[in-house]
Coordinates of N, CA, C and O in Angstrom, one line a residue:
M1 N -7.6 9.2 -13.4 CA -8.8 8.4 -13.5 C -8.8 7.6 -12.2 O -7.9 7.1 -11.7
A2 N -9.9 7.3 -11.7 CA -10.1 6.5 -10.5 C -9.7 5.1 -10.8 O -9.9 4.5 -12.0
E3 N -9.0 4.5 -9.8 CA -8.6 3.1 -10.1 C -9.7 2.0 -9.9 O -9.4 0.9 -10.2
G4 N -10.7 2.2 -9.2 CA -11.8 1.2 -8.9 C -12.5 1.7 -7.6 O -11.9 2.4 -6.8
T5 N -13.6 1.2 -7.5 CA -14.5 1.6 -6.3 C -14.5 0.4 -5.5 O -14.2 -0.9 -5.8
A6 N -15.1 0.5 -4.3 CA -15.3 -0.6 -3.4 C -16.1 -1.8 -4.2 O -15.8 -2.9 -3.9
A7 N -17.1 -1.3 -4.9 CA -17.9 -2.3 -5.7 C -17.0 -3.1 -6.6 O -17.0 -4.3 -6.7
G8 N -16.0 -2.4 -7.3 CA -15.1 -2.9 -8.1 C -14.1 -3.8 -7.5 O -13.3 -4.7 -8.2
A9 N -13.9 -3.7 -6.2 CA -12.9 -4.4 -5.5 C -13.5 -5.3 -4.7 O -13.2 -5.4 -3.5
D10 N -14.4 -6.2 -5.2 CA -15.1 -7.2 -4.5 C -16.3 -6.7 -3.7 O -17.0 -7.6 -3.1
G11 N -16.8 -5.4 -3.8 CA -17.9 -5.0 -3.1 C -17.8 -4.8 -1.6 O -16.8 -5.3 -1.1
P12 N -18.8 -4.5 -0.9 CA -18.8 -4.5 0.5 C -18.7 -5.9 1.1 O -19.2 -6.8 0.4
A13 N -18.3 -6.0 2.3 CA -18.2 -7.2 2.9 C -19.5 -7.8 3.1 O -20.4 -7.1 3.5
A14 N -19.7 -9.0 2.6 CA -20.9 -9.7 2.8 C -21.2 -10.1 4.2 O -20.3 -10.5 4.9
P15 N -22.4 -10.2 4.5 CA -22.9 -10.8 5.8 C -22.3 -12.1 6.1 O -22.2 -13.0 5.2
G16 N -21.7 -12.4 7.1 CA -21.1 -13.6 7.6 C -19.5 -13.8 7.1 O -19.0 -14.7 7.5
T17 N -19.1 -12.8 6.2 CA -17.6 -12.8 6.0 C -16.8 -12.4 7.2 O -17.3 -11.6 8.0
T18 N -15.5 -12.8 7.2 CA -14.8 -12.4 8.3 C -14.1 -11.2 8.2 O -13.8 -10.7 7.1
A19 N -13.9 -10.5 9.2 CA -13.1 -9.2 9.4 C -11.6 -9.5 9.2 O -11.2 -10.8 9.3
L20 N -10.8 -8.6 9.4 CA -9.3 -8.7 9.5 C -9.0 -9.6 10.7 O -9.7 -9.4 11.8
D21 N -8.2 -10.5 10.7 CA -7.7 -11.4 11.6 C -7.5 -10.5 12.9 O -6.6 -9.6 12.8
P22 N -8.2 -10.7 14.0 CA -8.1 -9.8 15.3 C -6.5 -9.7 15.7 O -6.2 -8.8 16.3
V23 N -5.7 -10.8 15.5 CA -4.5 -10.8 16.0 C -3.6 -9.8 15.1 O -2.7 -9.1 15.7
I24 N -3.8 -9.8 13.8 CA -3.2 -8.8 13.0 C -3.7 -7.4 13.2 O -3.0 -6.4 13.6
A25 N -5.0 -7.1 13.5 CA -5.6 -5.9 13.7 C -5.0 -5.3 14.9 O -4.7 -4.2 15.1
A26 N -4.7 -6.3 15.9 CA -4.2 -5.8 17.4 C -2.8 -5.3 17.1 O -2.3 -4.5 17.9
R27 N -2.0 -5.7 16.1 CA -0.7 -5.2 16.0 C -0.6 -4.0 15.2 O 0.6 -3.4 15.3
L28 N -1.6 -3.6 14.5 CA -1.5 -2.3 13.9 C -1.6 -1.1 14.7 O -2.5 -1.0 15.5
K29 N -0.9 -0.1 14.3 CA -1.1 1.2 15.0 C -1.6 2.2 13.9 O -0.9 2.8 13.0
H30 N -2.8 2.5 13.9 CA -3.7 3.2 12.9 C -3.3 4.8 13.1 O -3.2 5.2 14.2
D31 N -3.4 5.6 12.1 CA -3.2 7.2 12.1 C -4.8 7.5 12.7 O -5.6 6.7 13.0
A32 N -4.9 8.8 12.8 CA -6.2 9.3 13.3 C -7.4 9.0 12.4 O -8.4 9.1 12.9
Q33 N -7.1 8.8 11.1 CA -8.1 8.3 10.3 C -8.4 6.9 10.2 O -9.2 6.4 9.3
G34 N -7.6 6.2 10.9 CA -7.8 4.7 11.0 C -6.9 3.9 9.9 O -7.3 2.7 9.6
L35 N -6.0 4.6 9.4 CA -5.3 4.0 8.3 C -3.8 3.7 8.7 O -3.2 4.2 9.6
V36 N -3.2 2.9 7.8 CA -1.8 2.5 7.9 C -1.2 2.6 6.7 O -1.8 2.4 5.6
A37 N 0.0 3.2 6.6 CA 0.8 3.4 5.3 C 1.2 2.1 4.8 O 1.6 1.2 5.6
A38 N 1.2 2.0 3.3 CA 1.4 0.8 2.8 C 2.5 1.2 1.6 O 2.0 1.8 0.7
I39 N 3.7 0.8 1.8 CA 4.7 0.9 0.9 C 4.6 -0.1 -0.2 O 4.8 -1.2 0.4
I40 N 4.7 0.1 -1.4 CA 4.5 -0.9 -2.5 C 5.9 -1.0 -3.1 O 6.3 0.0 -3.6
Q41 N 6.4 -2.2 -3.0 CA 7.7 -2.5 -3.6 C 7.6 -3.6 -4.7 O 7.0 -4.6 -4.5
D42 N 8.5 -3.4 -5.8 CA 8.5 -4.3 -6.9 C 9.2 -5.7 -6.3 O 10.3 -5.4 -5.9
D43 N 8.5 -6.8 -6.3 CA 9.2 -8.1 -5.8 C 10.4 -8.5 -6.5 O 11.4 -9.1 -6.2
E44 N 10.5 -8.1 -7.9 CA 11.6 -8.6 -8.7 C 12.8 -7.6 -8.7 O 14.0 -8.1 -8.6
T45 N 12.5 -6.4 -8.8 CA 13.7 -5.3 -8.8 C 13.9 -4.7 -7.4 O 14.9 -4.0 -7.3
D46 N 13.1 -4.7 -6.5 CA 13.2 -4.1 -5.1 C 12.9 -2.5 -5.3 O 13.1 -1.8 -4.3
A47 N 12.5 -2.1 -6.5 CA 12.2 -0.7 -6.7 C 10.9 -0.4 -5.8 O 9.9 -1.1 -5.7
V48 N 10.9 0.7 -5.1 CA 9.9 1.3 -4.4 C 8.9 2.1 -5.5 O 9.4 2.9 -6.1
L49 N 7.7 1.4 -5.6 CA 6.9 1.9 -6.6 C 5.9 3.0 -6.2 O 5.6 4.0 -6.9
M50 N 5.4 2.9 -5.0 CA 4.4 3.9 -4.5 C 4.2 3.9 -2.9 O 4.5 2.8 -2.4
L51 N 3.2 4.7 -2.4 CA 2.8 4.6 -1.1 C 1.3 4.7 -1.1 O 0.8 5.7 -1.9
G52 N 0.5 4.0 -0.6 CA -0.8 4.0 -0.4 C -1.3 3.9 1.0 O -0.5 3.7 1.9
W53 N -2.6 4.0 1.1 CA -3.1 3.9 2.5 C -4.1 2.6 2.7 O -4.8 2.5 1.9
M54 N -4.1 1.9 3.8 CA -5.0 0.8 4.0 C -5.7 1.0 5.3 O -5.1 1.4 6.4
D55 N -7.0 0.8 5.3 CA -7.7 0.5 6.6 C -7.8 -0.9 6.8 O -7.2 -1.7 6.1
D56 N -8.4 -1.4 7.9 CA -8.5 -2.9 8.2 C -9.1 -3.7 7.0 O -8.7 -4.7 6.6
E57 N -10.2 -3.2 6.3 CA -10.8 -3.9 5.3 C -9.9 -4.0 4.1 O -9.9 -5.0 3.3
A58 N -9.2 -2.9 3.7 CA -8.2 -3.0 2.6 C -7.2 -3.9 2.8 O -6.9 -4.7 1.8
L59 N -6.6 -4.0 4.1 CA -5.6 -4.9 4.3 C -6.2 -6.5 4.2 O -5.5 -7.3 3.7
R60 N -7.3 -6.6 4.8 CA -8.1 -8.0 4.7 C -8.1 -8.4 3.5 O -7.7 -9.4 3.0
R61 N -8.6 -7.6 2.4 CA -8.7 -7.9 1.1 C -7.4 -8.0 0.3 O -7.3 -9.1 -0.4
T62 N -6.5 -7.3 0.6 CA -5.2 -7.4 0.1 C -4.4 -8.9 0.6 O -3.9 -9.6 -0.2
L63 N -4.7 -9.3 1.8 CA -4.2 -10.4 2.3 C -4.9 -11.7 1.8 O -4.3 -12.8 1.6
T64 N -6.3 -11.5 1.5 CA -7.0 -12.8 1.1 C -7.3 -12.9 -0.3 O -7.8 -13.9 -0.8
T65 N -7.2 -11.9 -1.2 CA -7.5 -11.9 -2.6 C -6.3 -12.0 -3.6 O -6.5 -12.3 -4.7
G66 N -5.1 -11.6 -3.1 CA -3.8 -11.7 -3.9 C -3.8 -10.5 -4.8 O -2.9 -10.4 -5.6
R67 N -4.5 -9.4 -4.6 CA -4.6 -8.1 -5.3 C -4.6 -7.0 -4.3 O -5.2 -7.2 -3.2
V68 N -3.9 -6.0 -4.5 CA -3.6 -4.9 -3.5 C -4.9 -4.0 -3.6 O -5.3 -3.6 -4.6
T69 N -5.4 -3.7 -2.4 CA -6.7 -2.8 -2.3 C -6.1 -1.8 -1.3 O -5.6 -2.0 -0.4
F70 N -6.6 -0.5 -1.6 CA -6.3 0.6 -0.9 C -7.5 1.4 -0.2 O -8.6 1.2 -0.8
W71 N -7.3 2.3 0.6 CA -8.5 3.1 1.0 C -8.0 4.6 0.4 O -6.9 5.1 0.7
S72 N -8.9 5.0 -0.4 CA -8.7 6.4 -1.1 C -9.1 7.5 -0.1 O -10.3 7.6 0.3
R73 N -8.1 8.2 0.3 CA -8.3 9.4 1.3 C -9.2 10.4 0.6 O -10.0 11.0 1.1
S74 N -8.8 10.6 -0.7 CA -9.5 11.8 -1.6 C -11.1 11.4 -1.7 O -11.8 12.2 -1.8
R75 N -11.3 10.2 -2.0 CA -12.7 9.6 -2.4 C -13.4 9.0 -1.2 O -14.5 8.6 -1.4
S76 N -12.8 8.7 -0.2 CA -13.3 8.1 1.0 C -14.0 6.7 0.6 O -15.2 6.4 1.0
E77 N -13.1 5.8 0.0 CA -13.8 4.5 -0.6 C -12.5 3.6 -0.8 O -11.5 4.0 -1.1
L78 N -12.8 2.3 -0.8 CA -12.0 1.2 -1.1 C -11.6 1.3 -2.6 O -12.6 1.6 -3.3
W79 N -10.4 0.9 -3.0 CA -10.3 0.9 -4.6 C -9.1 -0.2 -4.6 O -8.2 -0.4 -3.9
R80 N -9.3 -1.0 -5.6 CA -8.3 -2.2 -5.9 C -7.5 -1.7 -7.0 O -8.1 -1.3 -8.1
K81 N -6.2 -1.6 -6.9 CA -5.3 -1.3 -7.8 C -5.5 -2.0 -9.2 O -5.4 -3.1 -9.2
G82 N -5.7 -1.2 -10.2 CA -5.7 -1.8 -11.4 C -7.1 -2.1 -12.0 O -7.4 -2.5 -13.4
D83 N -8.2 -2.0 -11.3 CA -9.6 -2.2 -11.7 C -10.0 -1.5 -12.9 O -10.8 -2.0 -13.8
T84 N -9.5 -0.2 -13.0 CA -10.0 0.6 -14.2 C -8.8 0.8 -15.0 O -8.9 1.0 -16.3
S85 N -7.5 0.9 -14.6 CA -6.4 1.1 -15.3 C -5.7 0.0 -15.9 O -5.0 0.1 -17.0
G86 N -5.9 -1.2 -15.4 CA -5.3 -2.5 -15.9 C -3.9 -2.6 -15.2 O -3.3 -3.6 -15.6
H87 N -3.6 -1.7 -14.5 CA -2.1 -1.6 -13.8 C -2.2 -2.4 -12.6 O -2.2 -1.8 -11.5
V88 N -2.3 -3.7 -12.6 CA -2.6 -4.5 -11.4 C -1.3 -4.8 -10.5 O -0.3 -4.9 -11.1
Q89 N -1.6 -5.0 -9.2 CA -0.6 -5.3 -8.4 C -1.0 -6.8 -7.9 O -1.9 -6.8 -7.1
H90 N -0.3 -7.7 -8.2 CA -0.3 -9.0 -7.6 C 0.6 -9.2 -6.4 O 1.8 -9.0 -6.5
V91 N -0.1 -9.5 -5.3 CA 0.7 -9.5 -3.8 C 1.5 -10.8 -3.9 O 1.2 -11.9 -4.3
R92 N 2.8 -10.5 -3.5 CA 3.8 -11.5 -3.2 C 4.1 -11.8 -1.9 O 4.3 -12.8 -1.4
S93 N 4.0 -10.6 -1.1 CA 4.2 -10.8 0.4 C 3.8 -9.5 1.0 O 3.8 -8.4 0.4
V94 N 3.4 -9.7 2.4 CA 3.1 -8.4 3.2 C 3.8 -8.5 4.4 O 3.8 -9.5 5.1
A95 N 4.5 -7.5 4.8 CA 5.2 -7.4 6.2 C 4.8 -6.3 6.9 O 4.6 -5.1 6.3
L96 N 4.8 -6.4 8.2 CA 4.5 -5.3 9.1 C 5.7 -4.7 9.6 O 6.7 -5.5 10.1
D97 N 5.9 -3.3 9.9 CA 7.2 -2.8 10.4 C 7.1 -2.9 11.9 O 6.1 -3.4 12.5
C98 N 8.2 -2.8 12.6 CA 8.5 -3.0 14.1 C 7.5 -2.2 14.9 O 7.0 -2.7 15.9
D99 N 7.0 -1.0 14.5 CA 6.1 -0.2 15.1 C 4.6 -0.5 14.9 O 3.7 0.0 15.7
G100 N 4.2 -1.3 13.9 CA 3.0 -1.5 13.5 C 2.3 -0.6 12.7 O 1.1 -0.6 12.5
D101 N 3.1 0.6 12.3 CA 2.3 1.8 11.6 C 2.6 1.7 10.1 O 2.2 2.7 9.5
A102 N 3.3 0.8 9.5 CA 3.6 0.9 8.1 C 3.6 -0.7 7.6 O 4.0 -1.6 8.4
L103 N 3.2 -0.7 6.4 CA 3.3 -2.1 5.8 C 4.2 -2.2 4.6 O 4.2 -1.0 3.9
L104 N 4.9 -3.1 4.3 CA 5.6 -3.4 3.1 C 5.0 -4.4 2.3 O 4.9 -5.6 2.7
V105 N 4.4 -4.0 1.0 CA 3.8 -5.0 0.3 C 4.7 -5.1 -0.9 O 4.8 -4.1 -1.7
R106 N 5.1 -6.4 -1.1 CA 5.8 -6.8 -2.4 C 4.9 -7.4 -3.3 O 4.2 -8.1 -3.0
V107 N 5.0 -6.7 -4.7 CA 4.2 -7.2 -5.6 C 4.7 -7.4 -6.9 O 5.9 -7.0 -7.3
E108 N 4.0 -8.2 -7.8 CA 4.3 -8.2 -9.2 C 3.5 -7.0 -9.8 O 2.3 -7.0 -9.7
Q109 N 4.1 -6.0 -10.3 CA 3.5 -5.0 -10.9 C 3.3 -5.1 -12.3 O 4.2 -5.4 -13.1
I110 N 2.0 -5.0 -12.8 CA 1.6 -5.0 -14.2 C 1.5 -3.6 -14.7 O 0.5 -3.0 -14.2
G111 N 2.2 -3.1 -15.6 CA 2.1 -1.7 -16.1 C 2.5 -0.8 -15.0 O 3.4 -1.0 -14.1
A112 N 2.2 0.5 -15.1 CA 2.5 1.5 -14.3 C 1.9 1.4 -12.8 O 0.8 1.0 -12.8
A113 N 2.7 2.0 -11.9 CA 2.2 1.9 -10.6 C 1.7 3.3 -10.1 O 0.7 3.4 -9.4
C114 N 2.1 4.3 -10.9 CA 1.8 5.8 -10.6 C 0.6 6.1 -11.4 O 0.5 5.8 -12.5
H115 N -0.3 6.9 -10.8 CA -1.6 7.4 -11.5 C -1.1 8.4 -12.6 O -2.2 8.5 -13.5
R116 N 0.0 8.7 -12.8 CA 0.6 9.6 -13.8 C 1.0 8.8 -14.9 O 1.6 9.3 -15.9
G117 N 1.0 7.5 -14.7 CA 1.4 6.5 -16.0 C 2.8 6.1 -15.9 O 3.2 5.5 -16.9
T118 N 3.5 6.4 -14.9 CA 4.9 6.0 -14.7 C 5.0 4.8 -14.0 O 4.3 4.5 -13.1
R119 N 6.2 4.1 -14.1 CA 6.4 2.8 -13.2 C 6.4 3.0 -11.8 O 5.9 2.2 -11.0
T120 N 7.0 4.1 -11.4 CA 7.1 4.5 -9.8 C 6.6 5.9 -9.6 O 6.8 6.8 -10.5
C121 N 6.0 6.1 -8.5 CA 5.7 7.5 -8.1 C 6.8 8.3 -7.7 O 6.8 9.6 -7.5
F122 N 8.0 7.7 -7.5 CA 9.2 8.3 -6.9 C 10.0 8.8 -7.9 O 11.3 8.5 -7.9
N123 N 9.7 9.5 -9.0 CA 10.3 10.1 -10.1 C 10.3 11.6 -10.1 O 10.5 12.1 -11.2
G124 N 10.0 12.1 -9.0 CA 9.9 13.7 -9.0 C 11.3 14.4 -8.8 O 11.3 15.5 -8.8
G125 N 12.3 13.6 -8.9 CA 13.6 14.2 -8.7 C 14.2 14.1 -7.5 O 13.5 14.1 -6.5
E126 N 15.5 13.9 -7.4 CA 16.1 13.8 -6.1 C 16.1 15.2 -5.4 O 16.3 16.3 -6.2
L127 N 16.1 15.2 -4.2 CA 16.1 16.4 -3.3 C 17.4 16.8 -2.9 O 18.3 15.8 -2.6
P128 N 18.0 17.9 -2.7 CA 19.4 18.2 -2.3 C 19.4 17.7 -0.8 O 18.6 17.8 0.1
T129 N 20.6 17.1 -0.6 CA 20.8 16.6 0.8 C 22.2 17.0 1.2 O 23.0 17.4 0.5
A130 N 22.3 17.0 2.6 CA 23.8 17.4 3.0 C 24.7 16.2 2.5 O 24.4 15.1 2.7
T131 N 25.8 16.5 2.4 CA 26.9 15.5 2.0 C 28.0 15.7 2.9 O 28.1 16.7 3.8
G132 N 28.9 14.6 3.0 CA 29.9 14.6 4.0 C 29.9 13.6 4.9 O 29.1 12.6 4.7
T133 N 30.6 13.7 6.1 CA 30.6 12.7 7.0 C 29.3 12.9 7.9 O 29.0 13.8 8.4
P134 N 28.5 11.7 8.1 CA 27.4 11.8 8.9 C 27.8 12.0 10.5 O 28.8 11.8 10.8
E135 N 26.9 12.7 11.1 CA 27.1 13.0 12.5 C 27.2 11.6 13.3 O 26.7 10.6 12.9
E136 N 28.1 11.6 14.4 CA 28.1 10.6 15.3 C 26.9 10.3 15.9 O 26.2 11.3 16.3
P137 N 26.3 9.1 16.1 CA 25.1 8.7 16.7 C 25.2 9.2 18.2 O 26.2 9.1 18.9
R138 N 24.0 9.7 18.7 CA 24.1 10.1 20.2 C 23.8 8.9 21.0 O 23.0 8.0 20.6
P139 N 24.3 8.8 22.2 CA 24.2 7.7 23.0 C 22.6 7.6 23.5 O 22.0 8.5 23.6

């Protein structure tokens, strides 16, 4: 089920509203589609809940409304988490990684974070990994 549309997530930016702070925008390294990865983490348990994508407007709304807004790559529209499901993400903090290409959004999660109705999207099972002594780092 769709999580919400741009209209449900405060609608399009009204004339005279501000864009994303230019200082923040200048620090972002967008992918070819103009997006930045947003890792969503539970502020209380530190569990990684999901990965979403944000454009500048989604990040602006996330920073200014207290609710997480994403860019839907499949629907090509903004959506605010929880508008249709009730599984709301209340923003507690947002951090930019050292390269500017990923955000860490710490949230109070209400209900499931995954569109499949589970608390986290990272429940697909552990993948096999090499075990033993890690290789020495190269100089």
